[in-house]
Amino acid sequence: MSDRIALITGANQGVGKQVAKELAEHGVTVLVGSRDLRRGEDAAAEIGAGARAVRIDVTDHASIAAAAVFVETEFGRLDLLVNNAGISNTGGGDATPEERAARSRASTASLDEIRAVWDVNVFGVLAVYQAMLPLLRKGVDARIVNVSSGVGSLTTNADPSYPYHAMFGPVYPASKAAENAMTLAMMVELESTDIRINLVSPAYTSTALNNFSGTESIEDGSREVVRVALLGPDGPTGTFTRWEDAAIPW
Ligand code: NAP
């Protein structure tokens, strides 16, 4: 892994930062993507050798383009892209996932909030893919890891007996279903290349995304993302998994 160049979006905290830390420990040069450069620099300093901050706001085309120029200028290629940046809502506050679900039903959800969440989780992932693909084409054993969620599985959520069936709504869960669909579109496009792509769900992890209500530690919750990000050239493409290598229906 020692020559690999990786970019992780939203790596200044949470799952992204943990993945950055563990990749750096494996000798990967990690570009710690952060929409606030200062926070990215703090995270990179904490991670230590092998980590460098890069400003990237996945909703801001200029910042994505500037990040691509930075990678091109510094390294001339990208071997691993981890599309990790994500938000669950725009409301802030201390609402539990259940309370948030109650006001995020198809009939009640704010369209402004849906657009804002989809802007990051869906169009942001696609925009970064489009900007970084030329660099991945020049990469060695290039791989893309899209960090999605089991809550976006249409198959699972369509089952009325699924415990979280009632929580499927248009803001976050549907954004993750749409991210999965975008990933499928990328997979189809990449079939004619040697670039691999995988979809991964962290566990229900204690992070800012869920007001730290997640039941798993950052280390345990991030494991599957790290495992897949470290897959070598013989590793699979086109999988959607949670720890450990458990397939999630799309
Ligand atoms: P987190 O701690 O809130 O981290 C999210 C990261 O995304 C932060 O670094 C955040 O930056 C960044 N981000 C938000 N908007 C952005 C934008 N416009 N441009 C660039 N970066 C942006 O949450 P997390 O739990 O680690 O989430 C990471 C990923 O895991 C997400 O895709 C999430 O959907 C997924 N996931 C999480 C869980 C879970 O239980 N935690 C479960 C399944 C899937 P700021 O610090 O500037 O806000």
PDB file of C-alpha atoms and ligand atoms in Angstrom:
ATOM      1  CA  MET A   1       0.000   0.000   0.000  1.00  0.00           C
ATOM      2  CA  SER A   2       3.011   2.245   0.442  1.00  0.00           C
ATOM      3  CA  ASP A   3       2.785   4.006  -2.904  1.00  0.00           C
ATOM      4  CA  ARG A   4      -0.945   4.534  -2.928  1.00  0.00           C
ATOM      5  CA  ILE A   5      -2.544   7.977  -3.091  1.00  0.00           C
ATOM      6  CA  ALA A   6      -6.011   8.232  -1.562  1.00  0.00           C
ATOM      7  CA  LEU A   7      -8.540  11.037  -1.285  1.00  0.00           C
ATOM      8  CA  ILE A   8     -11.251  10.795   1.366  1.00  0.00           C
ATOM      9  CA  THR A   9     -14.032  13.367   1.425  1.00  0.00           C
ATOM     10  CA  GLY A  10     -15.367  14.501   4.791  1.00  0.00           C
ATOM     11  CA  ALA A  11     -12.291  13.157   6.562  1.00  0.00           C
ATOM     12  CA  ASN A  12     -11.907  15.858   9.218  1.00  0.00           C
ATOM     13  CA  GLN A  13     -14.069  13.860  11.645  1.00  0.00           C
ATOM     14  CA  GLY A  14     -16.110  10.705  12.140  1.00  0.00           C
ATOM     15  CA  VAL A  15     -15.812   7.658   9.905  1.00  0.00           C
ATOM     16  CA  GLY A  16     -13.776   9.516   7.257  1.00  0.00           C
ATOM     17  CA  LYS A  17     -11.119  10.552   9.746  1.00  0.00           C
ATOM     18  CA  GLN A  18     -10.882   7.006  11.134  1.00  0.00           C
ATOM     19  CA  VAL A  19     -10.478   5.596   7.637  1.00  0.00           C
ATOM     20  CA  ALA A  20      -7.813   8.225   6.889  1.00  0.00           C
ATOM     21  CA  LYS A  21      -5.947   7.282  10.064  1.00  0.00           C
ATOM     22  CA  GLU A  22      -5.976   3.554   9.326  1.00  0.00           C
ATOM     23  CA  LEU A  23      -5.007   3.985   5.682  1.00  0.00           C
ATOM     24  CA  ALA A  24      -2.095   6.197   6.757  1.00  0.00           C
ATOM     25  CA  GLU A  25      -1.059   3.468   9.209  1.00  0.00           C
ATOM     26  CA  HIS A  26      -0.900   1.122   6.195  1.00  0.00           C
ATOM     27  CA  GLY A  27       1.461   3.484   4.403  1.00  0.00           C
ATOM     28  CA  VAL A  28      -1.099   5.085   2.110  1.00  0.00           C
ATOM     29  CA  THR A  29      -0.643   8.792   1.361  1.00  0.00           C
ATOM     30  CA  VAL A  30      -3.995  10.145   2.481  1.00  0.00           C
ATOM     31  CA  LEU A  31      -5.509  13.402   1.340  1.00  0.00           C
ATOM     32  CA  VAL A  32      -7.802  14.415   4.173  1.00  0.00           C
ATOM     33  CA  GLY A  33     -10.717  16.099   2.443  1.00  0.00           C
ATOM     34  CA  SER A  34     -12.445  18.772   4.481  1.00  0.00           C
ATOM     35  CA  ARG A  35     -14.754  21.623   3.561  1.00  0.00           C
ATOM     36  CA  ASP A  36     -12.998  23.673   6.236  1.00  0.00           C
ATOM     37  CA  LEU A  37      -9.274  23.551   5.423  1.00  0.00           C
ATOM     38  CA  ARG A  38      -8.265  24.382   8.984  1.00  0.00           C
ATOM     39  CA  ARG A  39     -10.188  21.388  10.355  1.00  0.00           C
ATOM     40  CA  GLY A  40      -8.658  19.207   7.677  1.00  0.00           C
ATOM     41  CA  GLU A  41      -5.198  20.414   8.646  1.00  0.00           C
ATOM     42  CA  ASP A  42      -5.901  19.677  12.314  1.00  0.00           C
ATOM     43  CA  ALA A  43      -7.056  16.156  11.442  1.00  0.00           C
ATOM     44  CA  ALA A  44      -4.056  15.580   9.169  1.00  0.00           C
ATOM     45  CA  ALA A  45      -1.684  16.781  11.905  1.00  0.00           C
ATOM     46  CA  GLU A  46      -3.330  14.416  14.378  1.00  0.00           C
ATOM     47  CA  ILE A  47      -3.063  11.494  11.940  1.00  0.00           C
ATOM     48  CA  GLY A  48       0.579  12.335  11.315  1.00  0.00           C
ATOM     49  CA  ALA A  49       2.945  11.134   8.624  1.00  0.00           C
ATOM     50  CA  GLY A  50       1.298  10.404   5.305  1.00  0.00           C
ATOM     51  CA  ALA A  51      -1.726  12.644   5.808  1.00  0.00           C
ATOM     52  CA  ARG A  52      -2.284  15.976   4.053  1.00  0.00           C
ATOM     53  CA  ALA A  53      -5.313  18.212   4.099  1.00  0.00           C
ATOM     54  CA  VAL A  54      -7.143  19.286   0.981  1.00  0.00           C
ATOM     55  CA  ARG A  55     -10.116  21.612   0.916  1.00  0.00           C
ATOM     56  CA  ILE A  56     -13.111  20.058  -0.781  1.00  0.00           C
ATOM     57  CA  ASP A  57     -16.756  20.956  -0.376  1.00  0.00           C
ATOM     58  CA  VAL A  58     -18.662  18.410  -2.411  1.00  0.00           C
ATOM     59  CA  THR A  59     -21.436  20.913  -3.146  1.00  0.00           C
ATOM     60  CA  ASP A  60     -19.012  23.514  -4.505  1.00  0.00           C
ATOM     61  CA  HIS A  61     -17.798  22.822  -8.039  1.00  0.00           C
ATOM     62  CA  ALA A  62     -14.924  25.302  -7.782  1.00  0.00           C
ATOM     63  CA  SER A  63     -13.555  23.596  -4.686  1.00  0.00           C
ATOM     64  CA  ILE A  64     -13.878  20.147  -6.294  1.00  0.00           C
ATOM     65  CA  ALA A  65     -12.073  21.381  -9.408  1.00  0.00           C
ATOM     66  CA  ALA A  66      -9.346  22.990  -7.281  1.00  0.00           C
ATOM     67  CA  ALA A  67      -8.902  19.731  -5.340  1.00  0.00           C
ATOM     68  CA  ALA A  68      -8.513  17.836  -8.628  1.00  0.00           C
ATOM     69  CA  VAL A  69      -5.873  20.329  -9.802  1.00  0.00           C
ATOM     70  CA  PHE A  70      -4.062  19.916  -6.471  1.00  0.00           C
ATOM     71  CA  VAL A  71      -3.999  16.121  -6.799  1.00  0.00           C
ATOM     72  CA  GLU A  72      -2.900  16.337 -10.439  1.00  0.00           C
ATOM     73  CA  THR A  73      -0.133  18.810  -9.652  1.00  0.00           C
ATOM     74  CA  GLU A  74       1.176  17.034  -6.565  1.00  0.00           C
ATOM     75  CA  PHE A  75       0.775  13.385  -7.584  1.00  0.00           C
ATOM     76  CA  GLY A  76      -0.366  13.180 -11.201  1.00  0.00           C
ATOM     77  CA  ARG A  77      -2.844  10.390 -10.337  1.00  0.00           C
ATOM     78  CA  LEU A  78      -5.260   9.034  -7.754  1.00  0.00           C
ATOM     79  CA  ASP A  79      -5.381   5.370  -6.690  1.00  0.00           C
ATOM     80  CA  LEU A  80      -8.248   5.429  -4.209  1.00  0.00           C
ATOM     81  CA  LEU A  81     -11.256   7.693  -3.838  1.00  0.00           C
ATOM     82  CA  VAL A  82     -13.439   7.309  -0.753  1.00  0.00           C
ATOM     83  CA  ASN A  83     -16.668   9.246  -1.202  1.00  0.00           C
ATOM     84  CA  ASN A  84     -17.487   9.534   2.482  1.00  0.00           C
ATOM     85  CA  ALA A  85     -18.868  13.056   3.050  1.00  0.00           C
ATOM     86  CA  GLY A  86     -22.500  12.973   4.038  1.00  0.00           C
ATOM     87  CA  ILE A  87     -25.191  14.687   6.066  1.00  0.00           C
ATOM     88  CA  SER A  88     -28.414  13.320   7.532  1.00  0.00           C
ATOM     89  CA  ASN A  89     -30.384  16.551   7.879  1.00  0.00           C
ATOM     90  CA  THR A  90     -30.031  20.307   7.929  1.00  0.00           C
ATOM     91  CA  GLY A  91     -31.897  20.842  11.168  1.00  0.00           C
ATOM     92  CA  GLY A  92     -29.172  20.381  13.762  1.00  0.00           C
ATOM     93  CA  GLY A  93     -30.580  20.158  17.253  1.00  0.00           C
ATOM     94  CA  ASP A  94     -30.908  17.158  19.486  1.00  0.00           C
ATOM     95  CA  ALA A  95     -33.695  15.221  17.773  1.00  0.00           C
ATOM     96  CA  THR A  96     -33.406  11.452  17.973  1.00  0.00           C
ATOM     97  CA  PRO A  97     -33.495   9.474  14.726  1.00  0.00           C
ATOM     98  CA  GLU A  98     -37.090   8.456  15.609  1.00  0.00           C
ATOM     99  CA  GLU A  99     -38.176  12.087  16.154  1.00  0.00           C
ATOM    100  CA  ARG A 100     -36.487  13.132  12.956  1.00  0.00           C
ATOM    101  CA  ALA A 101     -38.148  10.305  11.036  1.00  0.00           C
ATOM    102  CA  ALA A 102     -41.557  11.447  12.319  1.00  0.00           C
ATOM    103  CA  ARG A 103     -41.128  14.879  10.753  1.00  0.00           C
ATOM    104  CA  SER A 104     -39.433  13.528   7.630  1.00  0.00           C
ATOM    105  CA  ARG A 105     -42.251  11.508   6.123  1.00  0.00           C
ATOM    106  CA  ALA A 106     -43.041  11.760   2.440  1.00  0.00           C
ATOM    107  CA  SER A 107     -45.943  14.115   3.201  1.00  0.00           C
ATOM    108  CA  THR A 108     -44.154  16.289   5.772  1.00  0.00           C
ATOM    109  CA  ALA A 109     -40.497  16.516   4.770  1.00  0.00           C
ATOM    110  CA  SER A 110     -39.177  19.914   3.761  1.00  0.00           C
ATOM    111  CA  LEU A 111     -38.246  20.005   0.096  1.00  0.00           C
ATOM    112  CA  ASP A 112     -35.478  22.465   0.923  1.00  0.00           C
ATOM    113  CA  GLU A 113     -34.024  19.968   3.385  1.00  0.00           C
ATOM    114  CA  ILE A 114     -34.361  17.097   0.897  1.00  0.00           C
ATOM    115  CA  ARG A 115     -32.525  19.142  -1.750  1.00  0.00           C
ATOM    116  CA  ALA A 116     -29.758  20.117   0.684  1.00  0.00           C
ATOM    117  CA  VAL A 117     -29.185  16.535   1.848  1.00  0.00           C
ATOM    118  CA  TRP A 118     -29.319  15.123  -1.684  1.00  0.00           C
ATOM    119  CA  ASP A 119     -26.921  17.857  -2.798  1.00  0.00           C
ATOM    120  CA  VAL A 120     -24.234  16.380  -0.526  1.00  0.00           C
ATOM    121  CA  ASN A 121     -25.103  12.671  -0.499  1.00  0.00           C
ATOM    122  CA  VAL A 122     -26.104  12.192  -4.125  1.00  0.00           C
ATOM    123  CA  PHE A 123     -24.978  15.019  -6.415  1.00  0.00           C
ATOM    124  CA  GLY A 124     -21.837  15.621  -4.326  1.00  0.00           C
ATOM    125  CA  VAL A 125     -20.753  12.013  -4.779  1.00  0.00           C
ATOM    126  CA  LEU A 126     -21.400  12.211  -8.521  1.00  0.00           C
ATOM    127  CA  ALA A 127     -19.616  15.560  -8.876  1.00  0.00           C
ATOM    128  CA  VAL A 128     -16.492  14.273  -7.104  1.00  0.00           C
ATOM    129  CA  TYR A 129     -16.577  11.097  -9.241  1.00  0.00           C
ATOM    130  CA  GLN A 130     -16.716  13.167 -12.423  1.00  0.00           C
ATOM    131  CA  ALA A 131     -13.842  15.428 -11.344  1.00  0.00           C
ATOM    132  CA  MET A 132     -11.589  12.639 -10.061  1.00  0.00           C
ATOM    133  CA  LEU A 133     -12.194  10.013 -12.764  1.00  0.00           C
ATOM    134  CA  PRO A 134      -9.432  11.323 -15.069  1.00  0.00           C
ATOM    135  CA  LEU A 135      -6.985  11.015 -12.155  1.00  0.00           C
ATOM    136  CA  LEU A 136      -8.264   7.535 -11.246  1.00  0.00           C
ATOM    137  CA  ARG A 137      -7.766   6.489 -14.866  1.00  0.00           C
ATOM    138  CA  LYS A 138      -4.087   7.328 -14.363  1.00  0.00           C
ATOM    139  CA  GLY A 139      -4.040   5.520 -10.999  1.00  0.00           C
ATOM    140  CA  VAL A 140      -2.551   2.151 -10.156  1.00  0.00           C
ATOM    141  CA  ASP A 141      -5.124  -0.551  -9.265  1.00  0.00           C
ATOM    142  CA  ALA A 142      -7.600   2.275  -8.821  1.00  0.00           C
ATOM    143  CA  ARG A 143     -10.623   1.793  -6.610  1.00  0.00           C
ATOM    144  CA  ILE A 144     -13.606   3.902  -5.569  1.00  0.00           C
ATOM    145  CA  VAL A 145     -15.360   3.275  -2.260  1.00  0.00           C
ATOM    146  CA  ASN A 146     -18.720   4.973  -1.853  1.00  0.00           C
ATOM    147  CA  VAL A 147     -19.776   5.190   1.771  1.00  0.00           C
ATOM    148  CA  SER A 148     -23.499   4.658   1.751  1.00  0.00           C
ATOM    149  CA  SER A 149     -25.805   3.024   4.264  1.00  0.00           C
ATOM    150  CA  GLY A 150     -27.997  -0.014   4.749  1.00  0.00           C
ATOM    151  CA  VAL A 151     -30.827   2.469   5.325  1.00  0.00           C
ATOM    152  CA  GLY A 152     -30.668   3.094   1.570  1.00  0.00           C
ATOM    153  CA  SER A 153     -31.365  -0.531   0.650  1.00  0.00           C
ATOM    154  CA  LEU A 154     -34.666  -0.526  -1.240  1.00  0.00           C
ATOM    155  CA  THR A 155     -34.993  -4.297  -1.009  1.00  0.00           C
ATOM    156  CA  THR A 156     -34.578  -4.346   2.767  1.00  0.00           C
ATOM    157  CA  ASN A 157     -36.756  -1.322   3.451  1.00  0.00           C
ATOM    158  CA  ALA A 158     -39.585  -2.490   1.204  1.00  0.00           C
ATOM    159  CA  ASP A 159     -40.149  -5.425   3.572  1.00  0.00           C
ATOM    160  CA  PRO A 160     -42.854  -4.387   6.114  1.00  0.00           C
ATOM    161  CA  SER A 161     -41.326  -6.719   8.698  1.00  0.00           C
ATOM    162  CA  TYR A 162     -37.973  -4.889   8.565  1.00  0.00           C
ATOM    163  CA  PRO A 163     -37.593  -3.115  11.944  1.00  0.00           C
ATOM    164  CA  TYR A 164     -36.737   0.248  10.345  1.00  0.00           C
ATOM    165  CA  HIS A 165     -39.340  -0.001   7.568  1.00  0.00           C
ATOM    166  CA  ALA A 166     -41.395   2.830   9.111  1.00  0.00           C
ATOM    167  CA  MET A 167     -38.371   5.131   9.208  1.00  0.00           C
ATOM    168  CA  PHE A 168     -37.755   5.108   5.453  1.00  0.00           C
ATOM    169  CA  GLY A 169     -38.300   8.680   4.307  1.00  0.00           C
ATOM    170  CA  PRO A 170     -37.285  11.035   1.495  1.00  0.00           C
ATOM    171  CA  VAL A 171     -34.528  12.950   3.281  1.00  0.00           C
ATOM    172  CA  TYR A 172     -31.644  10.715   4.380  1.00  0.00           C
ATOM    173  CA  PRO A 173     -32.757   7.136   3.583  1.00  0.00           C
ATOM    174  CA  ALA A 174     -33.890   7.982   0.053  1.00  0.00           C
ATOM    175  CA  SER A 175     -30.697  10.011  -0.491  1.00  0.00           C
ATOM    176  CA  LYS A 176     -28.703   6.878   0.309  1.00  0.00           C
ATOM    177  CA  ALA A 177     -30.890   4.816  -2.047  1.00  0.00           C
ATOM    178  CA  ALA A 178     -30.133   7.437  -4.714  1.00  0.00           C
ATOM    179  CA  GLU A 179     -26.422   7.296  -3.871  1.00  0.00           C
ATOM    180  CA  ASN A 180     -26.626   3.542  -4.392  1.00  0.00           C
ATOM    181  CA  ALA A 181     -28.278   4.125  -7.756  1.00  0.00           C
ATOM    182  CA  MET A 182     -25.538   6.595  -8.728  1.00  0.00           C
ATOM    183  CA  THR A 183     -22.978   3.977  -7.708  1.00  0.00           C
ATOM    184  CA  LEU A 184     -24.657   1.445  -9.983  1.00  0.00           C
ATOM    185  CA  ALA A 185     -24.406   3.955 -12.835  1.00  0.00           C
ATOM    186  CA  MET A 186     -20.691   4.389 -12.093  1.00  0.00           C
ATOM    187  CA  MET A 187     -20.257   0.606 -11.965  1.00  0.00           C
ATOM    188  CA  VAL A 188     -21.854   0.200 -15.356  1.00  0.00           C
ATOM    189  CA  GLU A 189     -19.568   2.863 -16.799  1.00  0.00           C
ATOM    190  CA  LEU A 190     -16.469   1.352 -15.182  1.00  0.00           C
ATOM    191  CA  GLU A 191     -17.134  -2.200 -16.390  1.00  0.00           C
ATOM    192  CA  SER A 192     -15.015  -1.499 -19.452  1.00  0.00           C
ATOM    193  CA  THR A 193     -12.095  -0.254 -17.325  1.00  0.00           C
ATOM    194  CA  ASP A 194      -9.906  -1.760 -14.606  1.00  0.00           C
ATOM    195  CA  ILE A 195     -11.178   0.717 -12.012  1.00  0.00           C
ATOM    196  CA  ARG A 196     -12.994  -1.088  -9.203  1.00  0.00           C
ATOM    197  CA  ILE A 197     -15.880   0.340  -7.226  1.00  0.00           C
ATOM    198  CA  ASN A 198     -17.573  -0.776  -4.028  1.00  0.00           C
ATOM    199  CA  LEU A 199     -20.431   0.412  -1.905  1.00  0.00           C
ATOM    200  CA  VAL A 200     -20.046   0.114   1.860  1.00  0.00           C
ATOM    201  CA  SER A 201     -22.187   0.756   4.910  1.00  0.00           C
ATOM    202  CA  PRO A 202     -20.489   1.598   8.185  1.00  0.00           C
ATOM    203  CA  ALA A 203     -22.195   0.179  11.248  1.00  0.00           C
ATOM    204  CA  TYR A 204     -24.506   2.400  13.313  1.00  0.00           C
ATOM    205  CA  THR A 205     -21.594   4.461  14.558  1.00  0.00           C
ATOM    206  CA  SER A 206     -21.438   7.152  17.191  1.00  0.00           C
ATOM    207  CA  THR A 207     -20.749  10.298  15.133  1.00  0.00           C
ATOM    208  CA  ALA A 208     -22.088  13.833  14.673  1.00  0.00           C
ATOM    209  CA  LEU A 209     -24.302  12.510  11.868  1.00  0.00           C
ATOM    210  CA  ASN A 210     -26.605  10.855  14.412  1.00  0.00           C
ATOM    211  CA  ASN A 211     -25.938  13.128  17.384  1.00  0.00           C
ATOM    212  CA  PHE A 212     -23.655  10.422  18.740  1.00  0.00           C
ATOM    213  CA  SER A 213     -26.570   8.040  19.243  1.00  0.00           C
ATOM    214  CA  GLY A 214     -24.813   5.325  17.213  1.00  0.00           C
ATOM    215  CA  THR A 215     -24.105   2.165  19.166  1.00  0.00           C
ATOM    216  CA  GLU A 216     -20.699   1.339  17.653  1.00  0.00           C
ATOM    217  CA  SER A 217     -17.374   2.989  18.333  1.00  0.00           C
ATOM    218  CA  ILE A 218     -15.695   4.887  15.519  1.00  0.00           C
ATOM    219  CA  GLU A 219     -13.143   2.075  15.222  1.00  0.00           C
ATOM    220  CA  ASP A 220     -15.693  -0.753  15.022  1.00  0.00           C
ATOM    221  CA  GLY A 221     -18.187   1.209  12.934  1.00  0.00           C
ATOM    222  CA  SER A 222     -15.589   2.151  10.313  1.00  0.00           C
ATOM    223  CA  ARG A 223     -14.081  -1.313   9.933  1.00  0.00           C
ATOM    224  CA  GLU A 224     -15.803  -2.360   6.734  1.00  0.00           C
ATOM    225  CA  VAL A 225     -14.901   0.908   5.006  1.00  0.00           C
ATOM    226  CA  VAL A 226     -11.249   0.391   5.963  1.00  0.00           C
ATOM    227  CA  ARG A 227     -11.311  -3.268   4.900  1.00  0.00           C
ATOM    228  CA  VAL A 228     -12.739  -2.485   1.474  1.00  0.00           C
ATOM    229  CA  ALA A 229     -10.516   0.570   0.963  1.00  0.00           C
ATOM    230  CA  LEU A 230      -7.482  -1.652   1.557  1.00  0.00           C
ATOM    231  CA  LEU A 231      -8.520  -4.338  -0.942  1.00  0.00           C
ATOM    232  CA  GLY A 232      -5.832  -5.070  -3.469  1.00  0.00           C
ATOM    233  CA  PRO A 233      -6.124  -5.518  -7.225  1.00  0.00           C
ATOM    234  CA  ASP A 234      -7.602  -8.998  -6.807  1.00  0.00           C
ATOM    235  CA  GLY A 235     -10.329  -7.712  -4.514  1.00  0.00           C
ATOM    236  CA  PRO A 236     -13.904  -7.685  -5.765  1.00  0.00           C
ATOM    237  CA  THR A 237     -15.748  -4.887  -7.507  1.00  0.00           C
ATOM    238  CA  GLY A 238     -19.460  -4.158  -7.429  1.00  0.00           C
ATOM    239  CA  THR A 239     -20.125  -5.249  -3.854  1.00  0.00           C
ATOM    240  CA  PHE A 240     -22.396  -3.606  -1.270  1.00  0.00           C
ATOM    241  CA  THR A 241     -21.326  -4.793   2.167  1.00  0.00           C
ATOM    242  CA  ARG A 242     -21.264  -4.166   5.881  1.00  0.00           C
ATOM    243  CA  TRP A 243     -18.858  -5.681   8.432  1.00  0.00           C
ATOM    244  CA  GLU A 244     -17.530  -8.215   7.770  1.00  0.00           C
ATOM    245  CA  ASP A 245     -18.079  -8.647   4.087  1.00  0.00           C
ATOM    246  CA  ALA A 246     -21.807  -9.252   4.706  1.00  0.00           C
ATOM    247  CA  ALA A 247     -23.725  -8.507   1.510  1.00  0.00           C
ATOM    248  CA  ILE A 248     -26.483  -5.882   1.708  1.00  0.00           C
ATOM    249  CA  PRO A 249     -29.237  -6.121  -0.886  1.00  0.00           C
ATOM    250  CA  TRP A 250     -29.253  -3.064  -3.145  1.00  0.00           C
TER     251      TRP A 250
HETATM  252  P1  NAP B   1     -19.884  12.895  10.456  1.00  0.00           P
HETATM  253  O1  NAP B   1     -19.014  12.634  11.622  1.00  0.00           O
HETATM  254  O2  NAP B   1     -20.949  13.933  10.559  1.00  0.00           O
HETATM  255  O3  NAP B   1     -18.942  13.192   9.209  1.00  0.00           O
HETATM  256  C1  NAP B   1     -19.456  13.646   8.004  1.00  0.00           C
HETATM  257  C2  NAP B   1     -18.348  14.323   7.250  1.00  0.00           C
HETATM  258  O4  NAP B   1     -18.881  14.821   6.005  1.00  0.00           O
HETATM  259  C3  NAP B   1     -17.779  15.552   7.983  1.00  0.00           C
HETATM  260  O5  NAP B   1     -16.397  15.605   7.803  1.00  0.00           O
HETATM  261  C4  NAP B   1     -18.471  16.692   7.296  1.00  0.00           C
HETATM  262  O6  NAP B   1     -17.764  17.916   7.360  1.00  0.00           O
HETATM  263  C5  NAP B   1     -18.478  16.164   5.882  1.00  0.00           C
HETATM  264  N1  NAP B   1     -19.345  16.954   5.017  1.00  0.00           N
HETATM  265  C6  NAP B   1     -20.622  17.324   5.209  1.00  0.00           C
HETATM  266  N2  NAP B   1     -21.041  18.114   4.210  1.00  0.00           N
HETATM  267  C7  NAP B   1     -19.987  18.242   3.362  1.00  0.00           C
HETATM  268  C8  NAP B   1     -19.775  18.945   2.141  1.00  0.00           C
HETATM  269  N3  NAP B   1     -20.731  19.687   1.584  1.00  0.00           N
HETATM  270  N4  NAP B   1     -18.572  18.823   1.543  1.00  0.00           N
HETATM  271  C9  NAP B   1     -17.586  18.097   2.096  1.00  0.00           C
HETATM  272  N5  NAP B   1     -17.714  17.450   3.257  1.00  0.00           N
HETATM  273  C10 NAP B   1     -18.912  17.528   3.873  1.00  0.00           C
HETATM  274  O7  NAP B   1     -20.667  11.558  10.017  1.00  0.00           O
HETATM  275  P2  NAP B   1     -20.178  10.069   9.741  1.00  0.00           P
HETATM  276  O8  NAP B   1     -21.095   9.178  10.495  1.00  0.00           O
HETATM  277  O9  NAP B   1     -18.710   9.941   9.913  1.00  0.00           O
HETATM  278  O10 NAP B   1     -20.576   9.927   8.203  1.00  0.00           O
HETATM  279  C11 NAP B   1     -19.672   9.518   7.200  1.00  0.00           C
HETATM  280  C12 NAP B   1     -20.442   8.742   6.156  1.00  0.00           C
HETATM  281  O11 NAP B   1     -20.919   7.508   6.735  1.00  0.00           O
HETATM  282  C13 NAP B   1     -21.680   9.435   5.605  1.00  0.00           C
HETATM  283  O12 NAP B   1     -21.744   9.274   4.211  1.00  0.00           O
HETATM  284  C14 NAP B   1     -22.823   8.724   6.286  1.00  0.00           C
HETATM  285  O13 NAP B   1     -24.023   8.776   5.540  1.00  0.00           O
HETATM  286  C15 NAP B   1     -22.272   7.325   6.383  1.00  0.00           C
HETATM  287  N6  NAP B   1     -22.911   6.470   7.387  1.00  0.00           N
HETATM  288  C16 NAP B   1     -22.794   6.750   8.703  1.00  0.00           C
HETATM  289  C17 NAP B   1     -23.408   5.926   9.635  1.00  0.00           C
HETATM  290  C18 NAP B   1     -23.325   6.190  11.101  1.00  0.00           C
HETATM  291  O14 NAP B   1     -23.973   5.459  11.879  1.00  0.00           O
HETATM  292  N7  NAP B   1     -22.555   7.170  11.564  1.00  0.00           N
HETATM  293  C19 NAP B   1     -24.109   4.792   9.214  1.00  0.00           C
HETATM  294  C20 NAP B   1     -24.207   4.541   7.854  1.00  0.00           C
HETATM  295  C21 NAP B   1     -23.599   5.389   6.955  1.00  0.00           C
HETATM  296  P3  NAP B   1     -18.026  18.992   8.552  1.00  0.00           P
HETATM  297  O15 NAP B   1     -17.258  18.475   9.726  1.00  0.00           O
HETATM  298  O16 NAP B   1     -17.497  20.252   7.989  1.00  0.00           O
HETATM  299  O17 NAP B   1     -19.509  19.009   8.802  1.00  0.00           O
END
